[in-house]
Tab-separated table of C-alpha atoms and ligand atoms in Angstrom:
chain	number	residue	atom	x	y	z
A	1	MET	CA	105.542	70.354	101.284
A	2	PRO	CA	105.669	73.383	98.976
A	3	SER	CA	105.520	72.474	95.284
A	4	LEU	CA	108.530	72.992	93.005
A	5	SER	CA	107.084	76.196	91.620
A	6	CYS	CA	106.544	77.509	95.179
A	7	LYS	CA	110.162	76.705	96.037
A	8	MET	CA	111.382	78.533	92.923
A	9	ARG	CA	109.382	81.570	93.963
A	10	ILE	CA	111.016	81.593	97.380
A	11	ILE	CA	114.526	81.193	95.931
A	12	MET	CA	113.999	84.062	93.516
A	13	GLU	CA	113.287	86.626	96.207
A	14	GLN	CA	116.260	88.959	96.468
A	15	THR	CA	117.117	92.542	97.330
A	16	GLN	CA	117.326	95.123	94.548
A	17	ILE	CA	116.242	98.692	93.981
A	18	LYS	CA	112.460	98.740	93.815
A	19	ARG	CA	110.565	100.654	91.165
A	20	ILE	CA	106.868	101.328	91.066
A	21	VAL	CA	104.451	103.021	88.750
A	22	LEU	CA	102.196	105.168	90.909
A	23	GLY	CA	98.901	105.605	89.060
A	24	LEU	CA	96.562	108.431	90.048
A	25	THR	CA	92.911	108.433	89.050
A	26	GLY	CA	90.371	111.216	89.462
A	27	GLY	CA	89.377	111.504	93.107
A	28	ILE	CA	89.868	114.035	95.878
A	29	ALA	CA	92.258	111.627	97.644
A	30	ALA	CA	94.735	112.304	94.804
A	31	TYR	CA	96.288	114.933	97.071
A	32	LYS	CA	97.522	112.106	99.327
A	33	ALA	CA	99.568	110.739	96.404
A	34	ALA	CA	102.004	113.650	96.777
A	35	GLU	CA	102.916	112.597	100.333
A	36	LEU	CA	102.832	108.932	99.347
A	37	SER	CA	105.404	109.422	96.596
A	38	ARG	CA	107.624	111.410	98.992
A	39	LEU	CA	107.446	108.654	101.639
A	40	LEU	CA	108.184	105.917	99.119
A	41	MET	CA	111.155	107.776	97.686
A	42	LYS	CA	112.485	108.239	101.216
A	43	GLN	CA	112.540	104.455	101.413
A	44	ASP	CA	114.537	104.199	98.175
A	45	VAL	CA	111.608	103.279	95.968
A	46	GLU	CA	111.788	104.809	92.480
A	47	VAL	CA	108.420	106.324	91.631
A	48	GLN	CA	107.173	106.842	88.081
A	49	VAL	CA	103.850	108.658	88.143
A	50	ALA	CA	101.117	108.042	85.573
A	51	MET	CA	97.858	109.996	85.795
A	52	THR	CA	94.483	109.788	84.151
A	53	GLU	CA	93.104	112.935	82.619
A	54	ALA	CA	90.575	113.139	85.491
A	55	ALA	CA	93.348	112.954	88.112
A	56	CYS	CA	94.894	116.112	86.610
A	57	HIS	CA	91.786	118.018	87.776
A	58	PHE	CA	92.666	117.200	91.398
A	59	ILE	CA	96.464	117.524	91.430
A	60	THR	CA	98.734	118.749	88.677
A	61	PRO	CA	101.307	116.635	86.830
A	62	ALA	CA	103.745	119.501	87.556
A	63	THR	CA	103.420	118.853	91.312
A	64	MET	CA	104.003	115.120	90.912
A	65	GLN	CA	106.881	115.730	88.507
A	66	ALA	CA	108.534	118.159	90.919
A	67	LEU	CA	108.204	115.656	93.770
A	68	THR	CA	109.447	112.599	91.894
A	69	GLY	CA	111.907	114.273	89.553
A	70	ARG	CA	110.457	112.365	86.583
A	71	PRO	CA	108.153	113.443	83.767
A	72	VAL	CA	104.601	112.296	84.507
A	73	LEU	CA	102.859	110.019	82.000
A	74	VAL	CA	99.383	111.188	81.113
A	75	ASN	CA	98.665	110.940	77.422
A	76	GLN	CA	98.874	107.654	75.594
A	77	TRP	CA	99.564	109.496	72.347
A	78	ASP	CA	102.765	111.140	73.734
A	79	ALA	CA	104.975	108.452	72.242
A	80	ALA	CA	107.982	107.238	74.218
A	81	GLU	CA	111.161	106.766	72.209
A	82	ASN	CA	110.006	103.500	70.694
A	83	GLY	CA	106.332	104.389	70.974
A	84	MET	CA	105.545	101.592	73.483
A	85	ALA	CA	105.142	103.435	76.803
A	86	HIS	CA	102.366	101.080	77.919
A	87	ILE	CA	104.671	98.082	77.599
A	88	ASP	CA	108.021	99.628	78.590
A	89	THR	CA	106.821	101.365	81.727
A	90	SER	CA	105.260	98.290	83.318
A	91	ARG	CA	108.214	96.074	82.295
A	92	ALA	CA	110.574	98.274	84.285
A	93	ALA	CA	108.349	98.242	87.384
A	94	ASP	CA	108.186	95.868	90.335
A	95	ALA	CA	104.576	96.840	90.921
A	96	ILE	CA	101.897	99.223	89.737
A	97	VAL	CA	100.089	100.984	92.570
A	98	ILE	CA	96.859	102.839	91.826
A	99	ALA	CA	96.236	105.399	94.571
A	100	PRO	CA	93.603	106.678	94.565
A	101	ALA	CA	91.655	104.044	92.637
A	102	THR	CA	88.178	105.355	91.834
A	103	ALA	CA	85.093	103.157	91.436
A	104	ASP	CA	85.145	103.930	87.729
A	105	PHE	CA	88.779	102.897	87.304
A	106	ILE	CA	88.218	99.727	89.355
A	107	ALA	CA	85.312	98.830	87.068
A	108	LYS	CA	87.529	99.398	84.058
A	109	LEU	CA	90.253	97.136	85.437
A	110	ALA	CA	87.780	94.417	86.355
A	111	HIS	CA	86.593	94.332	82.759
A	112	GLY	CA	90.020	94.601	81.152
A	113	LEU	CA	89.331	97.953	79.479
A	114	ALA	CA	92.281	99.968	78.204
A	115	ASP	CA	91.132	103.330	76.873
A	116	ASP	CA	93.822	105.582	78.345
A	117	LEU	CA	97.500	105.286	79.176
A	118	LEU	CA	97.068	104.187	82.811
A	119	SER	CA	94.470	101.478	82.131
A	120	THR	CA	96.538	100.283	79.152
A	121	LEU	CA	99.595	100.111	81.390
A	122	CYS	CA	97.682	97.961	83.872
A	123	LEU	CA	96.405	95.603	81.212
A	124	ALA	CA	99.837	95.220	79.621
A	125	ARG	CA	101.639	94.735	82.920
A	126	ASP	CA	103.969	91.919	83.879
A	127	CYS	CA	104.112	92.797	87.575
A	128	PRO	CA	101.761	92.843	90.593
A	129	LEU	CA	98.990	95.428	90.756
A	130	LEU	CA	97.992	97.096	94.022
A	131	LEU	CA	94.903	99.263	94.418
A	132	ALA	CA	94.025	101.785	97.099
A	133	PRO	CA	90.281	102.376	96.592
A	134	ALA	CA	88.905	105.824	97.411
A	135	MET	CA	85.273	106.716	96.969
A	136	ASN	CA	81.985	107.657	98.608
A	137	ARG	CA	80.706	105.002	101.035
A	138	GLN	CA	77.684	104.157	98.896
A	139	MET	CA	79.795	103.779	95.778
A	140	TRP	CA	82.019	101.384	97.764
A	141	ALA	CA	79.041	99.419	99.120
A	142	ASN	CA	77.393	99.229	95.694
A	143	ALA	CA	77.029	95.643	94.531
A	144	ALA	CA	78.757	96.472	91.242
A	145	THR	CA	81.855	97.832	92.995
A	146	GLN	CA	81.974	94.853	95.373
A	147	ARG	CA	81.634	92.492	92.392
A	148	ASN	CA	84.463	94.282	90.598
A	149	ILE	CA	86.688	94.209	93.680
A	150	ALA	CA	86.017	90.495	94.217
A	151	GLN	CA	86.858	89.877	90.550
A	152	LEU	CA	90.117	91.802	90.809
A	153	ILE	CA	91.084	89.987	94.005
A	154	SER	CA	90.437	86.647	92.413
A	155	ASP	CA	92.603	87.852	89.491
A	156	GLY	CA	95.410	88.332	92.025
A	157	VAL	CA	95.207	92.107	92.481
A	158	GLN	CA	96.102	93.335	95.996
A	159	VAL	CA	93.555	95.702	97.520
A	160	LEU	CA	94.801	98.066	100.238
A	161	GLY	CA	91.941	99.446	102.303
A	162	PRO	CA	89.742	101.381	102.069
A	163	ALA	CA	89.289	102.768	105.572
A	164	SER	CA	86.216	104.031	107.310
A	165	GLY	CA	85.754	107.615	108.471
A	166	MET	CA	84.646	111.118	107.518
A	167	GLN	CA	84.544	111.553	103.744
A	168	ALA	CA	85.168	114.615	101.578
A	169	CYS	CA	81.454	114.661	100.672
A	170	GLY	CA	80.564	115.054	104.375
A	171	GLU	CA	79.245	111.522	104.797
A	172	GLU	CA	80.816	109.021	107.147
A	173	GLY	CA	81.591	105.398	106.312
A	174	MET	CA	83.780	102.973	104.425
A	175	GLY	CA	85.584	104.264	101.326
A	176	ARG	CA	88.319	106.643	102.501
A	177	MET	CA	91.693	105.982	100.952
A	178	LEU	CA	94.269	104.772	103.503
A	179	GLU	CA	96.585	107.495	104.748
A	180	ALA	CA	99.856	108.026	102.865
A	181	GLY	CA	101.914	106.587	105.753
A	182	GLU	CA	99.795	103.426	105.945
A	183	LEU	CA	99.999	102.941	102.187
A	184	ALA	CA	103.751	103.528	102.137
A	185	SER	CA	104.298	100.816	104.764
A	186	GLU	CA	101.979	98.369	102.978
A	187	ILE	CA	103.680	99.012	99.643
A	188	THR	CA	107.239	98.730	100.942
A	189	ALA	CA	106.326	95.575	102.902
A	190	PHE	CA	104.833	94.164	99.721
A	191	LEU	CA	107.870	95.117	97.616
A	192	ASN	CA	110.219	93.585	100.140
A	193	SER	CA	108.361	90.309	100.072
A	194	ALA	CA	107.325	90.156	96.406
A	195	PRO	CA	109.499	88.600	93.716
A	196	LEU	CA	110.789	91.236	91.287
A	197	SER	CA	109.187	91.425	87.896
A	198	THR	CA	112.520	91.745	86.119
A	199	THR	CA	113.430	88.233	87.241
A	200	LEU	CA	110.047	86.633	86.642
A	201	THR	CA	108.871	84.421	83.886
A	202	PRO	CA	105.167	84.910	83.110
A	203	THR	CA	104.393	81.602	84.882
A	204	LEU	CA	106.046	82.683	88.104
A	205	SER	CA	104.458	86.091	87.813
A	206	ARG	CA	101.048	84.441	87.760
A	207	LEU	CA	101.957	82.446	90.864
A	208	ARG	CA	102.413	85.727	92.745
A	209	GLU	CA	98.867	86.640	91.925
A	210	ARG	CA	97.206	83.842	93.959
A	211	GLU	CA	99.561	83.661	96.830
A	212	LEU	CA	97.968	80.791	98.700
A	213	ASP	CA	97.543	78.548	95.649
A	214	CYS	CA	99.791	75.841	97.018
A	215	LEU	CA	98.473	75.876	100.564
A	216	LYS	CA	95.997	74.085	102.814
A	217	ILE	CA	94.330	76.306	105.398
A	218	LEU	CA	92.340	75.004	108.341
A	219	ILE	CA	90.062	77.536	110.040
A	220	THR	CA	87.785	77.252	113.082
A	221	ALA	CA	84.815	79.601	113.287
A	222	GLY	CA	81.698	80.398	115.278
A	223	PRO	CA	80.705	79.432	118.796
A	224	THR	CA	80.658	76.015	120.438
A	225	TYR	CA	77.642	74.620	122.287
A	226	GLU	CA	78.159	72.588	125.451
A	227	ALA	CA	75.100	70.568	126.407
A	228	ILE	CA	73.675	70.790	129.922
A	229	ASP	CA	70.857	68.412	129.145
A	230	ALA	CA	68.765	67.300	126.165
A	231	VAL	CA	67.497	70.820	125.437
A	232	ARG	CA	69.783	73.298	127.200
A	233	GLY	CA	73.374	74.258	126.737
A	234	ILE	CA	76.152	76.802	127.260
A	235	THR	CA	77.209	78.830	124.250
A	236	ASN	CA	78.302	82.380	123.339
A	237	ARG	CA	77.286	85.105	120.903
A	238	SER	CA	79.903	84.451	118.194
A	239	SER	CA	78.118	84.604	114.825
A	240	GLY	CA	80.905	82.995	112.782
A	241	LYS	CA	81.181	86.097	110.552
A	242	MET	CA	84.872	86.726	111.240
A	243	GLY	CA	85.899	83.105	110.693
A	244	TYR	CA	83.797	82.796	107.541
A	245	ALA	CA	85.352	86.037	106.235
A	246	VAL	CA	88.834	84.581	106.813
A	247	ALA	CA	87.757	81.472	104.888
A	248	GLN	CA	86.418	83.631	102.051
A	249	ALA	CA	89.606	85.712	101.879
A	250	ALA	CA	91.744	82.544	101.808
A	251	LEU	CA	89.618	81.115	98.991
A	252	GLU	CA	90.124	84.321	97.003
A	253	LEU	CA	93.867	83.743	97.228
A	254	GLY	CA	93.519	80.228	95.896
A	255	ALA	CA	93.900	78.285	99.172
A	256	ASP	CA	92.455	74.846	99.801
A	257	VAL	CA	90.202	75.818	102.717
A	258	THR	CA	88.684	73.598	105.402
A	259	LEU	CA	86.327	75.430	107.729
A	260	VAL	CA	85.451	73.700	111.002
A	261	SER	CA	82.351	75.563	112.047
A	262	GLY	CA	80.364	75.691	115.239
A	263	PRO	CA	76.604	76.329	114.918
A	264	THR	CA	75.951	79.462	112.789
A	265	SER	CA	73.240	80.636	110.428
A	266	LEU	CA	75.681	81.811	107.750
A	267	ASP	CA	75.885	80.693	104.127
A	268	ARG	CA	78.861	78.432	103.528
A	269	PRO	CA	81.711	80.068	101.631
A	270	SER	CA	81.505	78.460	98.225
A	271	GLY	CA	84.584	76.346	97.537
A	272	ALA	CA	85.405	75.630	101.189
A	273	LYS	CA	85.115	72.192	102.761
A	274	VAL	CA	82.870	72.805	105.752
A	275	VAL	CA	82.879	70.466	108.740
A	276	ASP	CA	79.930	71.172	111.036
A	277	VAL	CA	80.508	70.628	114.732
A	278	THR	CA	78.618	71.508	117.874
A	279	SER	CA	80.787	71.132	120.960
A	280	ALA	CA	84.421	72.014	121.646
A	281	ALA	CA	85.196	68.292	121.859
A	282	GLU	CA	83.810	67.770	118.337
A	283	MET	CA	85.741	70.784	117.074
A	284	PHE	CA	88.907	69.375	118.644
A	285	GLU	CA	88.372	65.996	116.936
A	286	ALA	CA	87.751	67.622	113.546
A	287	VAL	CA	90.900	69.748	113.881
A	288	LYS	CA	93.028	66.881	115.206
A	289	GLN	CA	92.198	64.770	112.153
A	290	ARG	CA	93.394	67.487	109.784
A	291	ALA	CA	96.030	69.562	111.606
A	292	GLU	CA	99.079	67.564	110.557
A	293	ASP	CA	98.150	67.911	106.908
A	294	THR	CA	97.713	71.669	106.890
A	295	ASN	CA	100.019	74.601	106.181
A	296	ILE	CA	98.200	77.299	108.111
A	297	PHE	CA	95.846	76.955	111.072
A	298	ILE	CA	93.686	79.933	112.049
A	299	GLY	CA	91.604	79.622	115.226
A	300	VAL	CA	88.850	82.200	114.978
A	301	ALA	CA	86.240	80.200	116.899
A	302	ALA	CA	85.051	81.295	120.308
A	303	VAL	CA	85.582	77.896	121.921
A	304	ALA	CA	84.025	77.267	125.311
A	305	ASP	CA	86.790	76.889	127.873
A	306	TYR	CA	84.611	74.575	130.016
A	307	ARG	CA	81.926	71.973	129.452
A	308	VAL	CA	79.432	70.340	131.780
A	309	ALA	CA	81.037	67.330	133.456
A	310	GLN	CA	77.968	65.132	133.148
A	311	PRO	CA	75.332	66.453	130.759
A	312	SER	CA	71.966	64.819	131.289
A	313	GLU	CA	70.535	62.834	128.384
A	314	GLN	CA	67.048	63.870	129.468
A	315	LYS	CA	65.668	67.320	130.172
A	316	ILE	CA	66.482	68.184	133.791
A	317	LYS	CA	63.249	68.682	135.663
A	318	LYS	CA	62.737	71.668	137.888
A	319	SER	CA	62.876	70.557	141.496
A	320	GLU	CA	60.370	72.272	143.801
A	321	SER	CA	62.456	71.475	146.872
A	322	ALA	CA	65.948	72.593	145.700
A	323	ASP	CA	66.649	76.346	145.845
A	324	LYS	CA	69.708	76.055	143.591
A	325	LEU	CA	71.138	73.834	140.902
A	326	THR	CA	74.912	73.443	140.651
A	327	LEU	CA	76.611	72.494	137.412
A	328	GLU	CA	80.062	71.012	137.554
A	329	LEU	CA	82.242	72.314	134.705
A	330	ILE	CA	85.454	70.741	133.494
A	331	PRO	CA	88.002	72.260	131.091
A	332	ASN	CA	87.808	71.648	127.351
A	333	PRO	CA	90.944	70.822	125.391
A	334	ASP	CA	92.754	73.886	124.029
A	335	ILE	CA	92.586	73.253	120.299
A	336	LEU	CA	94.995	75.997	119.264
A	337	ALA	CA	97.571	74.992	121.885
A	338	TYR	CA	97.331	71.370	120.696
A	339	VAL	CA	98.016	72.368	117.079
A	340	ALA	CA	100.807	74.786	118.016
A	341	ASN	CA	102.524	72.031	120.009
A	342	LEU	CA	102.514	69.406	117.262
A	343	PRO	CA	106.035	68.183	116.394
A	344	LYS	CA	105.729	69.887	112.985
A	345	PRO	CA	103.060	72.534	113.570
A	346	PRO	CA	101.466	74.493	110.766
A	347	PHE	CA	101.793	78.294	110.887
A	348	CYS	CA	99.378	79.041	113.747
A	349	VAL	CA	97.230	82.130	114.106
A	350	GLY	CA	95.032	82.747	117.129
A	351	PHE	CA	92.331	85.270	117.874
A	352	ALA	CA	91.569	86.916	121.199
A	353	ALA	CA	88.372	88.721	122.107
A	354	GLU	CA	88.854	90.727	125.287
A	355	SER	CA	86.465	93.063	127.059
A	356	GLU	CA	89.281	95.081	128.719
A	357	ASN	CA	93.068	95.553	128.605
A	358	LEU	CA	93.025	94.315	124.993
A	359	ARG	CA	96.701	94.877	124.253
A	360	GLY	CA	98.012	93.421	127.513
A	361	PHE	CA	95.827	90.316	127.511
A	362	ALA	CA	96.327	89.662	123.803
A	363	ALA	CA	100.122	89.929	123.915
A	364	ALA	CA	100.159	87.592	126.950
A	365	LYS	CA	97.847	85.122	125.199
A	366	ARG	CA	100.137	84.986	122.150
A	367	LYS	CA	103.100	84.191	124.379
A	368	ALA	CA	101.191	81.593	126.424
A	369	LYS	CA	99.997	79.818	123.268
A	370	LYS	CA	103.486	80.106	121.656
A	371	ILE	CA	102.074	81.209	118.316
A	372	PRO	CA	103.662	83.571	115.769
A	373	LEU	CA	100.562	85.695	115.213
A	374	LEU	CA	97.470	86.664	117.181
A	375	ALA	CA	94.627	88.949	116.083
A	376	ALA	CA	93.015	90.820	118.949
A	377	ASN	CA	89.618	92.475	119.023
A	378	LEU	CA	87.311	93.996	121.594
A	379	ALA	CA	84.622	91.433	122.395
A	380	GLN	CA	81.818	93.984	122.743
A	381	GLN	CA	82.622	95.419	119.323
A	382	ALA	CA	83.575	92.261	117.436
A	383	ILE	CA	81.028	89.616	118.358
A	384	GLY	CA	78.151	89.441	115.919
A	385	SER	CA	78.951	92.710	114.113
A	386	ASP	CA	79.628	93.157	110.402
A	387	ASP	CA	82.756	95.215	110.907
A	388	ASN	CA	85.540	95.250	113.401
A	389	ASP	CA	88.924	96.601	114.505
A	390	LEU	CA	91.834	94.199	114.699
A	391	ILE	CA	95.269	94.579	116.222
A	392	LEU	CA	97.792	92.009	115.069
A	393	PHE	CA	100.519	90.899	117.473
A	394	ASP	CA	103.660	89.212	116.200
A	395	ASP	CA	107.369	89.092	117.074
A	396	ALA	CA	107.816	92.590	115.642
A	397	GLY	CA	105.160	94.111	117.911
A	398	GLU	CA	101.654	95.282	117.136
A	399	HIS	CA	100.034	96.293	113.843
A	400	VAL	CA	96.745	98.146	113.950
A	401	LEU	CA	94.415	97.406	111.041
A	402	PRO	CA	92.029	100.236	110.210
A	403	HIS	CA	88.340	99.786	111.111
A	404	ALA	CA	86.684	97.863	108.281
A	405	ASP	CA	84.167	95.197	107.385
A	406	LYS	CA	85.248	91.696	108.400
A	407	LEU	CA	86.122	90.575	104.861
A	408	THR	CA	88.454	93.535	104.345
A	409	LEU	CA	90.106	92.765	107.686
A	410	ALA	CA	90.380	89.089	106.818
A	411	ARG	CA	92.119	89.987	103.549
A	412	ALA	CA	94.575	92.223	105.411
A	413	LEU	CA	95.174	89.471	107.977
A	414	LEU	CA	96.007	86.988	105.233
A	415	GLN	CA	98.410	89.427	103.600
A	416	HIS	CA	100.121	89.764	106.966
A	417	ILE	CA	100.329	85.973	107.313
A	418	ILE	CA	101.823	85.731	103.819
A	419	ARG	CA	104.471	88.310	104.727
A	420	LEU	CA	105.343	86.589	108.020
A	421	ARG	CA	105.626	83.158	106.411
A	422	LYS	CA	108.006	84.591	103.839
A	423	LYS	CA	110.236	85.971	106.544
B	501	LIG	O1	82.027	85.146	115.139
B	501	LIG	P1	81.926	86.661	115.177
B	501	LIG	O2	80.583	87.147	115.671
B	501	LIG	O3	82.307	87.279	113.853
B	501	LIG	O4	82.979	87.165	116.262
B	501	LIG	C1	84.345	86.976	116.010
B	501	LIG	C2	85.114	86.679	117.305
B	501	LIG	C3	84.999	87.849	118.241
B	501	LIG	C4	84.573	85.420	117.981
B	501	LIG	C5	86.580	86.434	116.865
B	501	LIG	O5	87.063	87.588	116.217
B	501	LIG	C6	87.472	86.119	118.043
B	501	LIG	O6	88.022	86.981	118.702
B	501	LIG	N1	87.660	84.795	118.330
B	501	LIG	C7	88.433	84.316	119.490
B	501	LIG	C8	87.559	84.386	120.731
B	501	LIG	C9	88.351	84.231	122.014
B	501	LIG	O7	88.370	85.065	122.840
B	501	LIG	O8	89.052	83.218	122.117
B	501	LIG	P2	89.879	82.804	123.451
B	501	LIG	O9	90.565	83.952	124.060
B	501	LIG	O10	88.991	82.015	124.306
B	501	LIG	O11	90.943	81.891	122.788
B	501	LIG	C10	92.136	82.345	122.191
B	501	LIG	C11	92.420	81.500	120.978
B	501	LIG	O12	92.478	80.113	121.353
B	501	LIG	C12	91.364	81.581	119.907
B	501	LIG	O13	92.065	81.517	118.677
B	501	LIG	C13	90.503	80.352	120.109
B	501	LIG	O14	89.936	79.898	118.894
B	501	LIG	C14	91.528	79.361	120.635
B	501	LIG	N2	90.954	78.377	121.600
B	501	LIG	C15	90.426	78.778	122.768
B	501	LIG	C16	89.935	77.835	123.677
B	501	LIG	C17	90.002	76.465	123.328
B	501	LIG	N3	89.539	75.533	124.135
B	501	LIG	N4	90.519	76.102	122.144
B	501	LIG	C18	91.001	77.026	121.278
B	501	LIG	O15	91.491	76.686	120.186
């Protein structure tokens, strides 16, 4: 059952004109902000631009002013009528979106610094903050940046992207800002699901920041191992990385996470309750015990579809006379289907790893399992790797998530789940 404060949040969602502050910081991707503001305005979002001094070296305030029809805020010493631009501007906004967000600006936000108008606006805000990071791949991978991002996420900031690809510096990797079209859809989806700041008390506003605070999430991860005899078994190459990343992303959003994990060599996500299992039957039991008391179930595990009918307790000896050994396999229970068919099922999310016809097989699997959301990936690319491509299938169709590391994808997946549950 959602708590009273969760219910109040749901009731308070309503349709009104949306206003954002679009903050530009000093990176080459600032040019994409021009198209972004145009796309947002086309969708009836009012855009107030605020730029750091560095951003003005990449795109001029005059361009942004001409596109949005509003004077651009740059200097904190250009007093607004009552001299409180840093307070007034964020009070009137439903969200602040920083695009591009440089590594330097992200570091500033993570530490609560406020030494220019834009950072002051962010610190004084009473509305959600969304960031679209844009930087060189090594700056993105740097431990300091990752620490700062993790801090901001745990503070409730929404991080959109980055994507992987060719960078302005000529290098290739993670750190490109999402394209204007992708950002515009993320932002409008967010605005249409987020409570409006004008109607929020500070307490409710904080609730928005850790969107899974009230919720129990049960996740399966890793492979299963089906014994043939005392020393041999049937398993697969799932490393558990994707499922553990989903657990980590859910923890960042404040969820109460139970991770039912097949055999992996990964560190446990700190804060999650981890239930270690070996076989599909054990995984089924662990899920069965918890499924009725969970809000969201996410089946990321690569569960063996079959197990050996009669595993031998002793090591099977090689027979000199027999030229073949036949194993009889029987089907394992379908854990996801069981949960989805409970009288009061949690919100169920499945995964599908396919080696061909990804879209066709995945869409069919979602229908067969009768689940609202399924994340599809190519087996040869997804299993064991650090990054991945995911396509999400729901009632509205498919949503392609840009190539990214598994944690970034897991965060995007959870944002999608949050949006669907709100609908
Ligand atoms: O662990 P990694 O190395 O990071 O790799 C991640 C992954 C590729 C394993 C993961 O992203 C993924 O795709 N997991 C699902 C693998 C799969 O193909 O599952 P499936 O098609 O067999 O099953 C579809 C869904 O039903 C899955 O959610 C699965 O967890 C669930 N299922 C399947 C069989 C079964 N007996 N019980 C289940 O619950």
